[in-house]
XYZ file of C-alpha atoms in Angstrom:
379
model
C 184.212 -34.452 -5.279
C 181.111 -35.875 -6.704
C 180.478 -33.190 -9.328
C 184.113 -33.314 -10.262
C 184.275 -37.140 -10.513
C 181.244 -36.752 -13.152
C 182.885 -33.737 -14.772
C 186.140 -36.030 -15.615
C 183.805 -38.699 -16.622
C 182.084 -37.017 -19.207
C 186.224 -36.656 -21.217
C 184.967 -40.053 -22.191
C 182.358 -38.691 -24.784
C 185.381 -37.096 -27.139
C 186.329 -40.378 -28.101
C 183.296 -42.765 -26.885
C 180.581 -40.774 -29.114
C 177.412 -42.655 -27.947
C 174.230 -42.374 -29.361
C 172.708 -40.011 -27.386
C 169.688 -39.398 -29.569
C 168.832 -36.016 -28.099
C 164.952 -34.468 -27.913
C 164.112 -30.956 -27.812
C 163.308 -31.054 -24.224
C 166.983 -31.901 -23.698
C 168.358 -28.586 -25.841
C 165.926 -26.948 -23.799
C 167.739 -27.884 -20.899
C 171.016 -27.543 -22.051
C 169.992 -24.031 -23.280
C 169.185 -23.106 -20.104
C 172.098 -24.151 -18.157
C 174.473 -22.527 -21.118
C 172.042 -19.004 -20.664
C 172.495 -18.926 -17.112
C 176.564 -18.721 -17.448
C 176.551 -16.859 -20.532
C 174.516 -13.858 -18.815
C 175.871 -13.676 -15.945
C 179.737 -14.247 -17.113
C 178.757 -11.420 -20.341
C 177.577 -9.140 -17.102
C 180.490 -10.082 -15.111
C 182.725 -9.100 -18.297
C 180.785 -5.750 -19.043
C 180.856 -4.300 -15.475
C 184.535 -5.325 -15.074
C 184.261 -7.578 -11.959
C 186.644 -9.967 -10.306
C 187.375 -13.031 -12.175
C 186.741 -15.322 -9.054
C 182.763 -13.797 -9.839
C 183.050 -16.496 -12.404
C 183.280 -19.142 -10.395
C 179.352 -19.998 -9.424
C 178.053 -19.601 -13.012
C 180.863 -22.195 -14.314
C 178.821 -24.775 -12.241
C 176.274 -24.498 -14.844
C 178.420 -24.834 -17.856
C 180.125 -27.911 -16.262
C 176.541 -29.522 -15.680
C 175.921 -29.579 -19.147
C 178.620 -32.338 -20.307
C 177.670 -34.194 -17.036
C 174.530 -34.287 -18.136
C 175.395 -35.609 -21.769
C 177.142 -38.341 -20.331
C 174.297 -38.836 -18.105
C 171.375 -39.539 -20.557
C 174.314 -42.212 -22.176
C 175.401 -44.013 -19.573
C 172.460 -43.339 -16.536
C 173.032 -43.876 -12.805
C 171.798 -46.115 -11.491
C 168.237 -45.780 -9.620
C 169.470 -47.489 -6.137
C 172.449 -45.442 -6.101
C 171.148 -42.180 -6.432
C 167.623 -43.237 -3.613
C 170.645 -44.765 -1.097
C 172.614 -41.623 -1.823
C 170.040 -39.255 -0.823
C 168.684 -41.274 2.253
C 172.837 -41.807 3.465
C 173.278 -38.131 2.945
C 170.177 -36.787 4.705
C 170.572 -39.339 7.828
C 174.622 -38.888 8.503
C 174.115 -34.950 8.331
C 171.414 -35.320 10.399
C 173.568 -37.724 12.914
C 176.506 -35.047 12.873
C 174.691 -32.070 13.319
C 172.785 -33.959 16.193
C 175.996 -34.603 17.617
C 177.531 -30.939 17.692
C 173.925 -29.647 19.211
C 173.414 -32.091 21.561
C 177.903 -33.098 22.763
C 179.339 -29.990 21.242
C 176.732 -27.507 22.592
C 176.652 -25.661 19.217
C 173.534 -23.093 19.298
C 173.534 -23.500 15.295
C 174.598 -26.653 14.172
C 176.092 -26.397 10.550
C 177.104 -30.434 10.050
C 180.112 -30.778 7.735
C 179.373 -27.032 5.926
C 180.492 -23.504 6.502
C 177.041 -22.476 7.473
C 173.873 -23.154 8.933
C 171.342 -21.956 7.329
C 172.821 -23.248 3.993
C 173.644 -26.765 6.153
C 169.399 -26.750 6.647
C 168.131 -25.830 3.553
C 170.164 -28.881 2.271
C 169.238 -31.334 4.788
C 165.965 -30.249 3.933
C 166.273 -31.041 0.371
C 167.463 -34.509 0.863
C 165.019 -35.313 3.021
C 162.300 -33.886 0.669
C 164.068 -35.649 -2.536
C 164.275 -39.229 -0.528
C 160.528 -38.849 0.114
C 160.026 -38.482 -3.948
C 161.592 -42.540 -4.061
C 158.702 -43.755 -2.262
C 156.429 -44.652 -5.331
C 159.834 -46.421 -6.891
C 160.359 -48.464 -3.662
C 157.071 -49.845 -3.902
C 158.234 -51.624 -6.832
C 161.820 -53.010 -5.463
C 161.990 -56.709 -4.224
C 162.776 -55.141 -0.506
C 160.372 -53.659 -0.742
C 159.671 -52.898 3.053
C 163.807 -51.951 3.467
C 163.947 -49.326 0.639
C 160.628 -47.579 2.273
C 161.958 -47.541 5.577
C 165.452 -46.719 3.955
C 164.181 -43.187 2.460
C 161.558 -42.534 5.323
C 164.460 -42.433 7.369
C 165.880 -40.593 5.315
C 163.089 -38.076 4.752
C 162.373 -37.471 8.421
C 166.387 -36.817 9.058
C 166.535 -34.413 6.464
C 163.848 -32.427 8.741
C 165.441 -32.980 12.058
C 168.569 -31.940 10.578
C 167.178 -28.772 9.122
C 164.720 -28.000 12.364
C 168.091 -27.951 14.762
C 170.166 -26.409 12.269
C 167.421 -23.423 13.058
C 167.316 -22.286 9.639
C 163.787 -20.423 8.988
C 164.226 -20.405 5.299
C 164.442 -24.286 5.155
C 160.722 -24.476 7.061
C 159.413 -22.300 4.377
C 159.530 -25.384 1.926
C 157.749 -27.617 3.741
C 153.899 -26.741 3.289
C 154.470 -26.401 0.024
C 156.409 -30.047 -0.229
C 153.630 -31.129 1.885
C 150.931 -30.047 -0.519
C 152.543 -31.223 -3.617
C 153.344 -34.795 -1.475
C 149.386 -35.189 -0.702
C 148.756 -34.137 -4.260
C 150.729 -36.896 -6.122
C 150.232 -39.424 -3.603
C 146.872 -39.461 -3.321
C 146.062 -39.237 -7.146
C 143.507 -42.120 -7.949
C 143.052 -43.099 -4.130
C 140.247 -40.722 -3.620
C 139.642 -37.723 -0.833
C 140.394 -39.719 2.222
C 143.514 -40.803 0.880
C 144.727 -37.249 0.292
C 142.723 -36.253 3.981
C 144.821 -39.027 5.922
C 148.196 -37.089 4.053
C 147.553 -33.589 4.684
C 146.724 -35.009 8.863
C 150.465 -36.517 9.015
C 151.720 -33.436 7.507
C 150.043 -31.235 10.326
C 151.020 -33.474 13.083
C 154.790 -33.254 11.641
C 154.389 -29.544 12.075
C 152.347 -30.004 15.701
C 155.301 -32.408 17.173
C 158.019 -29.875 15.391
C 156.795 -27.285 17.554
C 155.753 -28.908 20.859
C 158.398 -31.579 21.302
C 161.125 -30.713 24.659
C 163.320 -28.355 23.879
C 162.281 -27.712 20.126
C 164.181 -24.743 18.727
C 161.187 -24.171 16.012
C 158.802 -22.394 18.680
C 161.984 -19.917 19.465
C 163.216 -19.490 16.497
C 159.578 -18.323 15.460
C 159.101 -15.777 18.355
C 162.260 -14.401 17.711
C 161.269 -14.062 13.211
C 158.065 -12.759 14.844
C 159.969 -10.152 17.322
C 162.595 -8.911 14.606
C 159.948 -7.916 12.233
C 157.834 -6.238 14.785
C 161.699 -4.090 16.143
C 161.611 -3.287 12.338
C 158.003 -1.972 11.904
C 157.622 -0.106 15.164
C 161.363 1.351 15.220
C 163.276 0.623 11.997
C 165.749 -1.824 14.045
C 168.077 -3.679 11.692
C 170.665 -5.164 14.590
C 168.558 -8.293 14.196
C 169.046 -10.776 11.973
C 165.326 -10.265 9.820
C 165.924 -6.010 9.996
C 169.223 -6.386 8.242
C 167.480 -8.920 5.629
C 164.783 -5.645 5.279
C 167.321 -3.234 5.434
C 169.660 -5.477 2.420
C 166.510 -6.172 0.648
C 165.382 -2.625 0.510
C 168.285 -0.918 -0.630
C 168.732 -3.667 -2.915
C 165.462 -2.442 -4.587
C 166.091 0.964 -4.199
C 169.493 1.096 -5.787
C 168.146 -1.759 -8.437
C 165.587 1.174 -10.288
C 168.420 3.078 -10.635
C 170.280 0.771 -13.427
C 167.039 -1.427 -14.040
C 167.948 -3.706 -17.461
C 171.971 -4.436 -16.827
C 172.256 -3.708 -13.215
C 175.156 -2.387 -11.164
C 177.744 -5.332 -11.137
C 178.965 -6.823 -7.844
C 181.883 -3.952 -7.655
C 179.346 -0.914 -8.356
C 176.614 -2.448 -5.758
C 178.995 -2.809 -2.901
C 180.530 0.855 -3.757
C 176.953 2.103 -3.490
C 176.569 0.753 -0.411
C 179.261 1.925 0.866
C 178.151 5.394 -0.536
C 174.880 5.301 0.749
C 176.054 3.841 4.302
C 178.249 7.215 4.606
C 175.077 9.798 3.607
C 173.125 8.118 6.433
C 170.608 6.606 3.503
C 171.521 2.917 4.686
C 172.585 1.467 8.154
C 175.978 0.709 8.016
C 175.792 -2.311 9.650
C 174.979 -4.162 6.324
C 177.531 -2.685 3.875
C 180.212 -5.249 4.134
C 177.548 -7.843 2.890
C 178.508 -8.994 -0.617
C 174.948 -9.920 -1.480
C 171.513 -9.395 -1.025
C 170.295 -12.283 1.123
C 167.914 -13.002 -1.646
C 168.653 -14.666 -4.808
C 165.803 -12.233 -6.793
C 167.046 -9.269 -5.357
C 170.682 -9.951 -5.844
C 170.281 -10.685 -9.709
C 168.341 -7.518 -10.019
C 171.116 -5.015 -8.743
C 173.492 -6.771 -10.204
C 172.512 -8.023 -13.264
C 169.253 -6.421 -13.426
C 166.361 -7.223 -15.412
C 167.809 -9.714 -17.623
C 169.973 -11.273 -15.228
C 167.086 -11.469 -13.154
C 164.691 -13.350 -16.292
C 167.907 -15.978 -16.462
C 167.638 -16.693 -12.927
C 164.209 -17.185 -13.515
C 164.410 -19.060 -16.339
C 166.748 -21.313 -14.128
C 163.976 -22.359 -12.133
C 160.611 -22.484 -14.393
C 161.973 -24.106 -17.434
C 163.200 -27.520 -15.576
C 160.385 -26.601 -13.108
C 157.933 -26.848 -16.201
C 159.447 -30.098 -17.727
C 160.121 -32.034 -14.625
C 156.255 -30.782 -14.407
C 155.306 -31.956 -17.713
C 156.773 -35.375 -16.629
C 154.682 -35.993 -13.568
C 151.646 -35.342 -15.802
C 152.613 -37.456 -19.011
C 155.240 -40.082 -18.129
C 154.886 -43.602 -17.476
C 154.832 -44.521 -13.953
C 158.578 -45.390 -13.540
C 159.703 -42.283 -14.269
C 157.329 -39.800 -12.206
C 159.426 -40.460 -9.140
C 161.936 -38.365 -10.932
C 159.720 -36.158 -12.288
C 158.402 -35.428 -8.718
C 161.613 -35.109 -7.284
C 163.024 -32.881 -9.653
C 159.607 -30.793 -8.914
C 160.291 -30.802 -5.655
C 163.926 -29.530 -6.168
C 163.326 -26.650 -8.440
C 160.512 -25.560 -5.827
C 162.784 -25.557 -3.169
C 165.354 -23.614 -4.878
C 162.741 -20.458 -5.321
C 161.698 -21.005 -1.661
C 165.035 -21.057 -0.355
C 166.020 -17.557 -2.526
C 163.480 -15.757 -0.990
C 165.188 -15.294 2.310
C 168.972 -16.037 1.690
C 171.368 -15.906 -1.464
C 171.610 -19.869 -2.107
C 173.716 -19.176 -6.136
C 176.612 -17.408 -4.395
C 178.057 -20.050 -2.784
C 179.090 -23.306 -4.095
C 176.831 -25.732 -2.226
C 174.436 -23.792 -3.205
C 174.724 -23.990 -6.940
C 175.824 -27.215 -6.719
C 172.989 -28.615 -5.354
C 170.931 -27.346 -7.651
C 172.762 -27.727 -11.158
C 173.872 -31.528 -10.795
C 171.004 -33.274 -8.867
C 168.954 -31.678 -11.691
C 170.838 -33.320 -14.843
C 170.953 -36.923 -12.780
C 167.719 -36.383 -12.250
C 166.842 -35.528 -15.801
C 168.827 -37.945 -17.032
C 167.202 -40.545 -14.858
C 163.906 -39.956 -16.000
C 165.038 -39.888 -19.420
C 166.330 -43.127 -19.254
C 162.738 -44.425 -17.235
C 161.120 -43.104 -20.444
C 163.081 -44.775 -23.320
C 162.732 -48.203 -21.303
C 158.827 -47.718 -20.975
């Protein structure tokens, strides 16, 4: 609703026509959004696959008038902190509720799913912890810090009893980039006294009563050993091996334009009757990796797009930590910290082919852009 509410918002720029006085970084941007859709829709076209295929890469075409609108008429900053904070602590309060009343082994919140319910609550948590540096400068002060630490540590409790693995991935490498910024110009013991919290995060994690990180770990631990010693893919890690390695096998095979999503589930289904693949993966529409899946499908180029999806906002979200004045590197680190936890989270599940997925992605990164945009102009 929130994506759509922007989408119809952005009519206004027919008739409105602000000033939007545009910099290369923005085309940049834009261009990659509009390369995304236009690869994968030109693949989707060329392999003759269904028309609903088009519905994830639209996401990226609609971000781009959002994002127009956006750099004219920017959110504002106390909406989208509160937003993130309110989103990562009533997830966190639902999903508590069906593990802990409803008895749900996997608590998904209000999604379909979840691991894609943990990698999310992850990212808000990880995106409210970016607001820090701008709360230091609010009048309440004290209220907006405890507003988005709140909001931080729900986003991990929601993703810890959601016990999705893939979300856990992101958070040494949050942790590290965290200690990094935060630290910068308050010397060694500064960064020291970070990098202890973020180990005893990861100490209580795993020791506190009842903690599903310690099982969910010995049973990663168990299904990769079943694979190694016996080829075993009735666990949930062998059938990621088993997608992930005919997904590379059958990828060589059509390397620059790929198979299409029609042509890689017929192979499957192929290879599951030779005996080459174990049929219990070949209803699986994807590849439970985001790399992978581009590859086969779309092969090398779709896979460079993908890519390119990541490291060129990656880079100037990057370049805006490094250069920008001070109000606008909480953006800058947050959208960081949302492009790395995109290519964490497509290492071990298919994040693009679903809607949250790209929808988390494509619109938190133009209101992000457009917020630090905006933090820019007024410095």
């Amino acid at each position: 609703m929130g994506a759509l509410v922007l989408l119809l918002a952005s009519m206004c720029l027919v008739w409105k026509r602000p000033r939007l006085n545009l910099q290369r970084r923005d085309y940049l941007l834009l261009g990659t959004l509009l390369l995304y859709f236009f690869i994968f829709t030109a693949n989707m076209l060329y392999h003759d696959d269904p028309a609903r295929e088009l519905d994830m890469p639209l996401r990226a075409l609609l971000a781009m008038p959002v994002l127009l609108l956006l750099i004219a008429y920017p959110p504002r900053p106390a909406a989208w902190w509160s937003g993130l904070a309110i989103g990562a602590i009533s997830g966190a309060a639902l999903a508590s509720w069906q593990f802990l009343v409803l008895e749900m082994y996997r608590p998904q919140a209000a999604t379909s799913n979840a691991i894609h319910y943990g990698n999310v609550s992850m990212l808000l948590g990880m995106l409210a912890l970016c607001g820090l540096g701008w709360a230091r400068e609010q009048s309440h002060r004290l209220a907006w810090t405890l507003l988005l630490v709140a909001g931080g540590l729900a986003g991990i409790l929601g993703s810890v009893i959601s016990g999705s693995r893939s979300g856990w991935l992101v958070l040494p490498v949050c942790g590290c980039l965290f200690a990094g910024y935060y630290s910068k110009g308050r010397g060694t013991r500064y960064l020291a006294a970070l990098l202890g919290a973020l180990l005893a995060a990861f100490v209580l994690a795993y020791t506190l009563p009842n903690s599903r990180v310690p099982q969910r770990v010995a049973v990663a631990v168990n299904d990769i050993k079943q694979f190694q010693d016996s080829d075993n893919v009735t666990t949930s890690i062998g059938q990621r091996m088993e997608m992930w390695r005919t997904a590379w096998a059958l990828s060589s095979e059509h390397l620059w334009l790929g198979m299409g999503r029609n042509g890689y589930l017929a192979a499957k289904q192929e290879m599951a009757e030779e005996g080459k693949m174990d049929k219990i993966i070949k209803d699986y529409t994807n590849a439970h990796n985001d790399y992978l899946d581009a590859l086969v499908k779309r092969g090398i180029i779709g896979a460079l797009a993908l890519l390119a999806l990541f490291l060129v906002p990656l880079t100037l979200f990057a370049r805006g930590v490094r250069h920008s004045a001070a109000p606008a590197q909480p953006y800058a680190l947050a959208g960081v910290i949302l492009c790395a936890c995109y290519m964490i989270f497509g290492l071990t599940t298919s994040s693009l082919t679903l809607n949250i997925g790209i929808i988390m992605l494509v619109f938190p990164m133009v209101i992000l852009w457009a917020l630090l945009r905006r933090q820019e102009r007024t410095a």
